C-alpha cells in the first residue's frame, strides 16, 4: 500500500493550514502553493516547502492544474489535496493527477463527474429509492412540454442550472405567465456562467431547511455516514451558520437520511469524504439535492461531535486503507456550531468589505476552535472568497454550544473591516434560532440592519451617567464660559462600541 510522504495542498488560506496540520501530525511533509497576493500568508509559512504559482487572480495561480502537477514532479510530491473550491470538483484535474502517478486525495474522477451535474446525479441515484424533489428528470428541450409539467408540479417552481453551484444558477417562477420568459433567461445565464445551458425544474419548497449528511467511504466499498449538519441560516443561498446535530432530526429521521446518503454514495461508487445535501420541508420530508464530492467548509462541526479527523480519514482512504470503524462504532457526542466570519458588511446587504485587519484577536478557552488563515495586520485580498475565519464551538448540548459561541463572538476582536460576527450573534440569540424553529428564509424574515445598532448595557449606562456628572461638575467649577475641550470618553472599548 502506498504511504504518502509528501503532500501538496492545492488551495489557500484556512483550509490549507487545516489540512497541513493533520498531515504534520501524520508525519507527512507539506508543500504549499501560493499566488503573489498570498506570499506572506500563514499557509505558506507553515508549509515545509512553498512554490509561487503566479499573479493574484485564481485563473493565473490556484486554478493552474498543469503547473501544480509540474511542481509535484519537481519536488517529489506523492499526493495532492485539493481542499474545497478551486480545483476540488474538477474531474479533469483529478484524472490528470492520477495519470501523472500522483495520489488525488478525493474520490474517483468518474464520481466527481457524475455528481458535478445535478441532472446526472439524479439519474444515477434513481435506482436507489432516494426521495427527489418533484421535477423534471432530464434537461428541458421542449418548453411547452416543460410548462405542462410545471403546472402538474404546481407553482412556485424553481428552474435550476444542472451545472450550477455556489448558490448560483437558480430562478423562481411564481406563475405560468412568467414561465417562458424565465426559462429563456435561465438557459442563457446557465450557458454564460457555467458553459452549459442545461436546466431542469424542481418544485420550489417554500419553507425549506438545508440538512446534509457527511459520508466516508473506502476504496474497498465500505461506506458510513457521520450524521447530519444543519445549514439553514444562509444569505444569497450560501451558508453562514452551521450546526451538528440538527435541532429537528430525530433518531429515526437520522437513520433514514443516513441510509439514503449511503445509497447516493453507492450510486457513484464513492470513496473519500463527501456530503449529500438534502432539502427538508415543513413536514420534515427530505429530498436529495446534490452531492459535494470534497471536504466541506463546515466539516469541523462533524469532527467536534464524532471525534473523527476527516482530513486524516481522507488521507488514509487515499492511501488505500480500509475504514478502521463501522457505522455502529460512531456516535454523537454533544453539540457543535460553526459561524463563518466573512469580511462582509451585514448592514450593507452583506457586500464584501475588504481591507486591513487592524486588530485581530481570536477567542480562546474551553470548547473553542478557530480555523483561519490570517494574522493581525494582514490585508484581506479582493481576489478570493472573503471568509476570514470559521469559529467553532462544542458543548454538552445545543444550549451550551450557543452560550459558548456568544461568549466567543464577544471575545473575538476584529477592527479595520466589517464582519458577519455581529449578525451571527443576532441570529444565535434570536428566538427562532434558539427554539430550533427556523428555515432558509431566516435572514429575509427576521433581519434588518437596524437590529445591529449597538444597544447600551446597564454597565455602560452607569459609565455614561458618571461621565456626564463629572463633566457637569467641571463646568460648574469654571469661572469663564469656555467649555472644556478635553474629551470625556477615553475608554477605548467604549469608543469602539460607539462606532
Ligand atoms: P460548502 O458547500 O462547502 O458548504 P460553499 O457552498 O460556500 O461551501 O462552497 C465552498 C467553496 O466553493 C466556496 O469558496 C465557493 O465559492 C466555492 N464554490 C462552490 N461551488 C462553486 C462553483 N460551481 N464554481 C465556483 N466556485 C464554487
Ligand atoms: P448549489 O450547487 O448552488 O449549492 P443546491 O441545489 O445545493 O445548489 O441549492 C442551494 C440552496 O438553494 C439550498 O441550500 C436551498 O437553500 C436552495 N434550494 C435549492 N433547491 C431548492 C428547492 N427546490 N426549493 C427551495 N429552495 C431550494
Ligand atoms: Mg449545494
mmCIF file of C-alpha atoms in Angstrom, residues 122-431:
data_model
loop_
_atom_site.group_PDB
_atom_site.id
_atom_site.type_symbol
_atom_site.label_atom_id
_atom_site.label_comp_id
_atom_site.label_asym_id
_atom_site.label_seq_id
_atom_site.Cartn_x
_atom_site.Cartn_y
_atom_site.Cartn_z
ATOM 1 C CA UNK A 122 -30.457 12.468 -10.025
ATOM 2 C CA UNK A 123 -30.361 9.878 -12.786
ATOM 3 C CA UNK A 124 -27.579 7.936 -11.054
ATOM 4 C CA UNK A 125 -29.492 7.663 -7.785
ATOM 5 C CA UNK A 126 -32.807 6.736 -9.450
ATOM 6 C CA UNK A 127 -32.450 3.024 -8.753
ATOM 7 C CA UNK A 128 -31.597 3.515 -5.073
ATOM 8 C CA UNK A 129 -35.008 4.667 -3.879
ATOM 9 C CA UNK A 130 -33.783 8.107 -2.823
ATOM 10 C CA UNK A 131 -36.511 10.752 -2.403
ATOM 11 C CA UNK A 132 -36.125 13.523 -5.017
ATOM 12 C CA UNK A 133 -37.795 16.946 -5.163
ATOM 13 C CA UNK A 134 -40.689 16.597 -7.654
ATOM 14 C CA UNK A 135 -39.494 17.908 -11.020
ATOM 15 C CA UNK A 136 -38.105 17.001 -14.427
ATOM 16 C CA UNK A 137 -35.508 14.262 -14.614
ATOM 17 C CA UNK A 138 -33.912 15.438 -17.837
ATOM 18 C CA UNK A 139 -32.644 18.697 -19.320
ATOM 19 C CA UNK A 140 -35.512 20.704 -20.749
ATOM 20 C CA UNK A 141 -35.517 20.833 -24.523
ATOM 21 C CA UNK A 142 -39.232 21.303 -25.194
ATOM 22 C CA UNK A 143 -40.504 24.408 -23.412
ATOM 23 C CA UNK A 144 -44.222 23.712 -23.899
ATOM 24 C CA UNK A 145 -43.890 20.149 -22.561
ATOM 25 C CA UNK A 146 -41.971 21.578 -19.594
ATOM 26 C CA UNK A 147 -44.739 24.115 -18.993
ATOM 27 C CA UNK A 148 -47.307 21.313 -18.761
ATOM 28 C CA UNK A 149 -45.048 19.509 -16.294
ATOM 29 C CA UNK A 150 -44.644 22.734 -14.245
ATOM 30 C CA UNK A 151 -48.427 23.048 -13.984
ATOM 31 C CA UNK A 152 -48.615 19.442 -12.756
ATOM 32 C CA UNK A 153 -45.954 20.063 -10.101
ATOM 33 C CA UNK A 154 -47.655 23.295 -9.050
ATOM 34 C CA UNK A 155 -46.227 26.819 -8.762
ATOM 35 C CA UNK A 156 -43.947 28.251 -7.478
ATOM 36 C CA UNK A 157 -41.282 26.220 -9.226
ATOM 37 C CA UNK A 158 -37.515 26.618 -9.407
ATOM 38 C CA UNK A 159 -35.518 26.499 -12.630
ATOM 39 C CA UNK A 160 -32.029 25.218 -11.897
ATOM 40 C CA UNK A 161 -28.839 25.014 -13.929
ATOM 41 C CA UNK A 162 -27.606 21.430 -13.980
ATOM 42 C CA UNK A 163 -24.001 22.638 -13.744
ATOM 43 C CA UNK A 164 -24.800 25.319 -11.137
ATOM 44 C CA UNK A 165 -23.060 25.691 -7.807
ATOM 45 C CA UNK A 166 -22.233 28.126 -5.034
ATOM 46 C CA UNK A 167 -25.887 29.217 -4.810
ATOM 47 C CA UNK A 168 -25.881 30.485 -8.408
ATOM 48 C CA UNK A 169 -27.997 29.473 -11.407
ATOM 49 C CA UNK A 170 -31.460 29.315 -9.804
ATOM 50 C CA UNK A 171 -34.663 31.150 -10.778
ATOM 51 C CA UNK A 172 -38.003 31.080 -9.022
ATOM 52 C CA UNK A 173 -41.109 31.132 -11.237
ATOM 53 C CA UNK A 174 -44.243 32.224 -9.390
ATOM 54 C CA UNK A 175 -46.858 31.559 -12.079
ATOM 55 C CA UNK A 176 -47.330 30.151 -15.585
ATOM 56 C CA UNK A 177 -47.405 33.631 -17.244
ATOM 57 C CA UNK A 178 -43.711 34.129 -16.495
ATOM 58 C CA UNK A 179 -42.672 30.594 -17.406
ATOM 59 C CA UNK A 180 -41.347 31.131 -20.954
ATOM 60 C CA UNK A 181 -39.524 34.340 -20.140
ATOM 61 C CA UNK A 182 -37.813 32.959 -17.023
ATOM 62 C CA UNK A 183 -36.916 29.805 -18.885
ATOM 63 C CA UNK A 184 -35.123 31.719 -21.614
ATOM 64 C CA UNK A 185 -33.233 33.788 -19.062
ATOM 65 C CA UNK A 186 -32.232 30.735 -17.074
ATOM 66 C CA UNK A 187 -30.848 28.935 -20.127
ATOM 67 C CA UNK A 188 -28.790 31.895 -21.286
ATOM 68 C CA UNK A 189 -27.497 32.529 -17.745
ATOM 69 C CA UNK A 190 -26.524 28.883 -17.321
ATOM 70 C CA UNK A 191 -24.757 28.972 -20.667
ATOM 71 C CA UNK A 192 -22.742 32.080 -19.854
ATOM 72 C CA UNK A 193 -21.972 31.268 -16.191
ATOM 73 C CA UNK A 194 -21.277 27.532 -16.421
ATOM 74 C CA UNK A 195 -20.731 26.924 -20.152
ATOM 75 C CA UNK A 196 -23.659 24.513 -20.100
ATOM 76 C CA UNK A 197 -27.208 25.619 -20.849
ATOM 77 C CA UNK A 198 -28.883 22.501 -19.431
ATOM 78 C CA UNK A 199 -31.631 23.442 -16.977
ATOM 79 C CA UNK A 200 -34.382 21.498 -15.222
ATOM 80 C CA UNK A 201 -37.289 22.316 -12.966
ATOM 81 C CA UNK A 202 -37.973 21.458 -9.361
ATOM 82 C CA UNK A 203 -40.864 22.184 -7.078
ATOM 83 C CA UNK A 204 -39.923 25.230 -5.018
ATOM 84 C CA UNK A 205 -40.092 24.206 -1.387
ATOM 85 C CA UNK A 206 -41.314 27.365 0.324
ATOM 86 C CA UNK A 207 -40.047 26.901 3.886
ATOM 87 C CA UNK A 208 -37.104 24.588 3.483
ATOM 88 C CA UNK A 209 -34.343 23.571 5.836
ATOM 89 C CA UNK A 210 -30.972 22.592 4.428
ATOM 90 C CA UNK A 211 -29.719 19.441 6.135
ATOM 91 C CA UNK A 212 -26.777 17.452 4.820
ATOM 92 C CA UNK A 213 -25.131 14.150 5.671
ATOM 93 C CA UNK A 214 -21.374 13.575 5.886
ATOM 94 C CA UNK A 215 -20.249 10.286 4.380
ATOM 95 C CA UNK A 216 -16.913 8.473 4.319
ATOM 96 C CA UNK A 217 -16.167 5.564 2.026
ATOM 97 C CA UNK A 218 -13.058 3.482 1.463
ATOM 98 C CA UNK A 219 -11.773 2.003 -1.796
ATOM 99 C CA UNK A 220 -12.981 -1.432 -0.703
ATOM 100 C CA UNK A 221 -16.626 -0.284 -0.905
ATOM 101 C CA UNK A 222 -17.398 0.303 2.787
ATOM 102 C CA UNK A 223 -19.446 3.454 3.350
ATOM 103 C CA UNK A 224 -20.560 5.029 6.634
ATOM 104 C CA UNK A 225 -22.425 8.237 7.491
ATOM 105 C CA UNK A 226 -21.219 10.666 10.160
ATOM 106 C CA UNK A 227 -24.663 12.119 10.871
ATOM 107 C CA UNK A 228 -26.087 15.453 9.786
ATOM 108 C CA UNK A 229 -25.238 19.126 9.700
ATOM 109 C CA UNK A 230 -27.961 21.744 9.591
ATOM 110 C CA UNK A 231 -27.045 24.702 7.363
ATOM 111 C CA UNK A 232 -30.308 26.613 7.083
ATOM 112 C CA UNK A 233 -29.009 30.035 8.121
ATOM 113 C CA UNK A 234 -27.995 31.343 4.712
ATOM 114 C CA UNK A 235 -27.702 34.603 2.816
ATOM 115 C CA UNK A 236 -27.770 34.518 -1.015
ATOM 116 C CA UNK A 237 -28.322 30.705 -0.868
ATOM 117 C CA UNK A 238 -24.950 30.485 0.929
ATOM 118 C CA UNK A 239 -24.386 29.210 4.427
ATOM 119 C CA UNK A 240 -23.280 31.425 7.355
ATOM 120 C CA UNK A 241 -24.120 29.324 10.438
ATOM 121 C CA UNK A 242 -23.988 25.540 10.618
ATOM 122 C CA UNK A 243 -24.545 23.071 13.421
ATOM 123 C CA UNK A 244 -24.459 19.380 14.235
ATOM 124 C CA UNK A 245 -26.684 17.677 15.077
ATOM 125 C CA UNK A 246 -29.816 19.413 13.764
ATOM 126 C CA UNK A 247 -32.389 20.573 16.309
ATOM 127 C CA UNK A 248 -35.214 18.846 14.397
ATOM 128 C CA UNK A 249 -33.770 15.498 13.304
ATOM 129 C CA UNK A 250 -34.993 12.514 15.350
ATOM 130 C CA UNK A 251 -33.142 9.192 15.668
ATOM 131 C CA UNK A 252 -35.417 7.631 13.026
ATOM 132 C CA UNK A 253 -35.058 10.512 10.596
ATOM 133 C CA UNK A 254 -31.271 10.484 11.091
ATOM 134 C CA UNK A 255 -31.113 6.814 10.231
ATOM 135 C CA UNK A 256 -33.346 7.246 7.169
ATOM 136 C CA UNK A 257 -31.326 10.235 5.890
ATOM 137 C CA UNK A 258 -28.031 8.498 6.673
ATOM 138 C CA UNK A 259 -29.059 5.394 4.753
ATOM 139 C CA UNK A 260 -30.293 7.489 1.813
ATOM 140 C CA UNK A 261 -26.922 9.305 1.776
ATOM 141 C CA UNK A 262 -25.075 5.987 1.747
ATOM 142 C CA UNK A 263 -27.305 4.980 -1.210
ATOM 143 C CA UNK A 264 -26.301 8.149 -3.089
ATOM 144 C CA UNK A 265 -22.624 7.411 -2.417
ATOM 145 C CA UNK A 266 -23.044 3.794 -3.592
ATOM 146 C CA UNK A 267 -24.699 5.017 -6.792
ATOM 147 C CA UNK A 268 -21.363 6.524 -7.887
ATOM 148 C CA UNK A 269 -19.002 4.021 -6.201
ATOM 149 C CA UNK A 270 -17.917 6.810 -3.928
ATOM 150 C CA UNK A 271 -14.789 6.776 -1.835
ATOM 151 C CA UNK A 272 -13.259 9.518 0.310
ATOM 152 C CA UNK A 273 -15.173 12.171 2.258
ATOM 153 C CA UNK A 274 -18.338 13.540 0.673
ATOM 154 C CA UNK A 275 -21.505 15.385 1.561
ATOM 155 C CA UNK A 276 -25.013 14.521 0.478
ATOM 156 C CA UNK A 277 -27.255 17.605 0.649
ATOM 157 C CA UNK A 278 -30.976 17.349 1.319
ATOM 158 C CA UNK A 279 -33.751 19.882 1.457
ATOM 159 C CA UNK A 280 -36.330 19.291 4.189
ATOM 160 C CA UNK A 281 -39.914 20.609 4.002
ATOM 161 C CA UNK A 282 -42.080 21.818 6.874
ATOM 162 C CA UNK A 283 -43.446 18.318 7.439
ATOM 163 C CA UNK A 284 -39.860 17.021 7.736
ATOM 164 C CA UNK A 285 -39.962 15.154 4.429
ATOM 165 C CA UNK A 286 -36.451 15.146 2.988
ATOM 166 C CA UNK A 287 -35.356 15.230 -0.657
ATOM 167 C CA UNK A 288 -31.926 14.738 -2.246
ATOM 168 C CA UNK A 289 -30.481 17.983 -3.669
ATOM 169 C CA UNK A 290 -26.913 17.210 -4.717
ATOM 170 C CA UNK A 291 -23.660 15.648 -3.580
ATOM 171 C CA UNK A 292 -20.479 17.644 -2.957
ATOM 172 C CA UNK A 293 -17.515 15.434 -3.756
ATOM 173 C CA UNK A 294 -14.992 17.098 -1.454
ATOM 174 C CA UNK A 295 -14.276 18.254 2.061
ATOM 175 C CA UNK A 296 -16.972 20.748 3.054
ATOM 176 C CA UNK A 297 -16.316 24.193 4.551
ATOM 177 C CA UNK A 298 -18.370 23.251 7.630
ATOM 178 C CA UNK A 299 -16.730 19.850 8.220
ATOM 179 C CA UNK A 300 -15.386 20.882 11.675
ATOM 180 C CA UNK A 301 -18.804 20.603 13.378
ATOM 181 C CA UNK A 302 -18.880 16.940 12.380
ATOM 182 C CA UNK A 303 -15.353 16.468 13.715
ATOM 183 C CA UNK A 304 -16.371 18.019 17.039
ATOM 184 C CA UNK A 305 -19.359 15.714 17.594
ATOM 185 C CA UNK A 306 -17.800 12.481 16.274
ATOM 186 C CA UNK A 307 -14.201 12.910 17.429
ATOM 187 C CA UNK A 308 -13.013 11.907 13.939
ATOM 188 C CA UNK A 309 -10.425 13.919 11.988
ATOM 189 C CA UNK A 310 -11.944 13.955 8.494
ATOM 190 C CA UNK A 311 -8.719 15.010 6.786
ATOM 191 C CA UNK A 312 -6.855 12.133 8.423
ATOM 192 C CA UNK A 313 -9.569 9.765 7.196
ATOM 193 C CA UNK A 314 -9.325 11.236 3.679
ATOM 194 C CA UNK A 315 -5.570 10.643 3.628
ATOM 195 C CA UNK A 316 -5.860 7.095 4.976
ATOM 196 C CA UNK A 317 -8.525 6.266 2.381
ATOM 197 C CA UNK A 318 -6.413 7.781 -0.431
ATOM 198 C CA UNK A 319 -3.546 5.518 0.628
ATOM 199 C CA UNK A 320 -5.901 2.573 0.202
ATOM 200 C CA UNK A 321 -6.562 1.749 3.851
ATOM 201 C CA UNK A 322 -9.855 0.223 4.910
ATOM 202 C CA UNK A 323 -12.053 2.321 7.201
ATOM 203 C CA UNK A 324 -10.972 1.484 10.746
ATOM 204 C CA UNK A 325 -14.519 1.795 12.145
ATOM 205 C CA UNK A 326 -18.057 0.771 11.234
ATOM 206 C CA UNK A 327 -21.418 2.536 11.473
ATOM 207 C CA UNK A 328 -22.059 1.030 14.908
ATOM 208 C CA UNK A 329 -18.799 2.495 16.256
ATOM 209 C CA UNK A 330 -19.953 6.047 15.528
ATOM 210 C CA UNK A 331 -21.906 8.155 17.960
ATOM 211 C CA UNK A 332 -22.833 11.760 18.559
ATOM 212 C CA UNK A 333 -21.126 13.483 21.462
ATOM 213 C CA UNK A 334 -22.678 16.841 22.429
ATOM 214 C CA UNK A 335 -23.401 19.671 20.028
ATOM 215 C CA UNK A 336 -21.270 21.876 17.787
ATOM 216 C CA UNK A 337 -21.887 25.184 15.995
ATOM 217 C CA UNK A 338 -19.829 26.987 13.370
ATOM 218 C CA UNK A 339 -20.145 30.606 12.312
ATOM 219 C CA UNK A 340 -18.401 31.803 9.181
ATOM 220 C CA UNK A 341 -16.612 35.077 9.813
ATOM 221 C CA UNK A 342 -16.774 36.855 6.473
ATOM 222 C CA UNK A 343 -15.289 40.249 5.606
ATOM 223 C CA UNK A 344 -18.759 41.455 4.707
ATOM 224 C CA UNK A 345 -20.978 44.286 5.859
ATOM 225 C CA UNK A 346 -24.322 42.900 7.083
ATOM 226 C CA UNK A 347 -25.740 46.434 7.223
ATOM 227 C CA UNK A 348 -24.982 46.870 3.532
ATOM 228 C CA UNK A 349 -26.551 43.750 2.039
ATOM 229 C CA UNK A 350 -23.619 41.525 3.063
ATOM 230 C CA UNK A 351 -21.386 43.126 0.437
ATOM 231 C CA UNK A 352 -17.690 42.245 0.783
ATOM 232 C CA UNK A 353 -15.784 44.742 2.948
ATOM 233 C CA UNK A 354 -12.160 44.339 2.049
ATOM 234 C CA UNK A 355 -9.302 45.977 3.946
ATOM 235 C CA UNK A 356 -6.694 45.535 6.652
ATOM 236 C CA UNK A 357 -7.146 43.518 9.834
ATOM 237 C CA UNK A 358 -6.005 46.298 12.131
ATOM 238 C CA UNK A 359 -6.867 44.398 15.302
ATOM 239 C CA UNK A 360 -7.211 40.647 15.133
ATOM 240 C CA UNK A 361 -7.517 38.706 18.381
ATOM 241 C CA UNK A 362 -9.025 35.236 18.486
ATOM 242 C CA UNK A 363 -11.238 33.971 21.282
ATOM 243 C CA UNK A 364 -9.829 31.200 23.455
ATOM 244 C CA UNK A 365 -10.840 28.805 26.173
ATOM 245 C CA UNK A 366 -12.777 25.565 26.591
ATOM 246 C CA UNK A 367 -14.659 24.151 23.623
ATOM 247 C CA UNK A 368 -13.492 26.734 21.072
ATOM 248 C CA UNK A 369 -11.778 26.142 17.734
ATOM 249 C CA UNK A 370 -10.778 28.822 15.232
ATOM 250 C CA UNK A 371 -9.820 27.739 11.703
ATOM 251 C CA UNK A 372 -8.354 30.755 9.926
ATOM 252 C CA UNK A 373 -5.564 31.816 7.619
ATOM 253 C CA UNK A 374 -4.811 35.405 8.603
ATOM 254 C CA UNK A 375 -2.778 37.331 11.172
ATOM 255 C CA UNK A 376 -3.195 40.812 12.624
ATOM 256 C CA UNK A 377 -2.019 43.477 10.171
ATOM 257 C CA UNK A 378 -2.746 41.424 7.048
ATOM 258 C CA UNK A 379 -4.946 42.571 4.178
ATOM 259 C CA UNK A 380 -7.931 40.527 3.042
ATOM 260 C CA UNK A 381 -7.272 40.161 -0.690
ATOM 261 C CA UNK A 382 -10.064 41.089 -3.099
ATOM 262 C CA UNK A 383 -9.339 38.176 -5.399
ATOM 263 C CA UNK A 384 -10.817 35.347 -3.372
ATOM 264 C CA UNK A 385 -13.680 34.309 -1.121
ATOM 265 C CA UNK A 386 -13.902 36.953 1.648
ATOM 266 C CA UNK A 387 -14.000 34.420 4.500
ATOM 267 C CA UNK A 388 -11.629 35.402 7.338
ATOM 268 C CA UNK A 389 -12.231 32.517 9.688
ATOM 269 C CA UNK A 390 -14.521 29.796 10.922
ATOM 270 C CA UNK A 391 -15.366 29.990 14.592
ATOM 271 C CA UNK A 392 -16.477 26.672 16.038
ATOM 272 C CA UNK A 393 -17.741 25.782 19.488
ATOM 273 C CA UNK A 394 -18.565 22.488 21.143
ATOM 274 C CA UNK A 395 -20.760 21.993 24.188
ATOM 275 C CA UNK A 396 -22.539 19.271 26.104
ATOM 276 C CA UNK A 397 -25.802 20.185 24.402
ATOM 277 C CA UNK A 398 -27.215 22.779 21.971
ATOM 278 C CA UNK A 399 -27.792 25.438 24.629
ATOM 279 C CA UNK A 400 -24.231 25.124 25.923
ATOM 280 C CA UNK A 401 -22.794 25.339 22.399
ATOM 281 C CA UNK A 402 -24.852 28.504 21.748
ATOM 282 C CA UNK A 403 -23.832 30.144 25.054
ATOM 283 C CA UNK A 404 -20.209 29.340 24.325
ATOM 284 C CA UNK A 405 -20.494 30.788 20.817
ATOM 285 C CA UNK A 406 -21.895 34.047 22.152
ATOM 286 C CA UNK A 407 -19.022 34.280 24.630
ATOM 287 C CA UNK A 408 -16.541 33.522 21.814
ATOM 288 C CA UNK A 409 -18.066 36.147 19.500
ATOM 289 C CA UNK A 410 -17.782 38.730 22.292
ATOM 290 C CA UNK A 411 -14.111 37.827 22.778
ATOM 291 C CA UNK A 412 -13.266 37.985 19.075
ATOM 292 C CA UNK A 413 -11.652 41.383 18.406
ATOM 293 C CA UNK A 414 -11.603 42.447 14.774
ATOM 294 C CA UNK A 415 -11.206 46.054 13.676
ATOM 295 C CA UNK A 416 -10.423 47.569 10.299
ATOM 296 C CA UNK A 417 -13.211 45.792 8.423
ATOM 297 C CA UNK A 418 -16.844 44.882 8.914
ATOM 298 C CA UNK A 419 -17.558 41.215 9.592
ATOM 299 C CA UNK A 420 -20.528 38.876 9.921
ATOM 300 C CA UNK A 421 -19.812 38.350 13.660
ATOM 301 C CA UNK A 422 -22.480 40.759 14.945
ATOM 302 C CA UNK A 423 -25.017 39.333 12.526
ATOM 303 C CA UNK A 424 -24.208 35.817 13.763
ATOM 304 C CA UNK A 425 -24.687 36.920 17.366
ATOM 305 C CA UNK A 426 -28.045 38.407 16.413
ATOM 306 C CA UNK A 427 -29.071 35.130 14.769
ATOM 307 C CA UNK A 428 -27.857 32.926 17.628
ATOM 308 C CA UNK A 429 -29.803 34.901 20.220
ATOM 309 C CA UNK A 430 -32.983 35.108 18.127
ATOM 310 C CA UNK A 431 -35.929 33.132 19.450
#
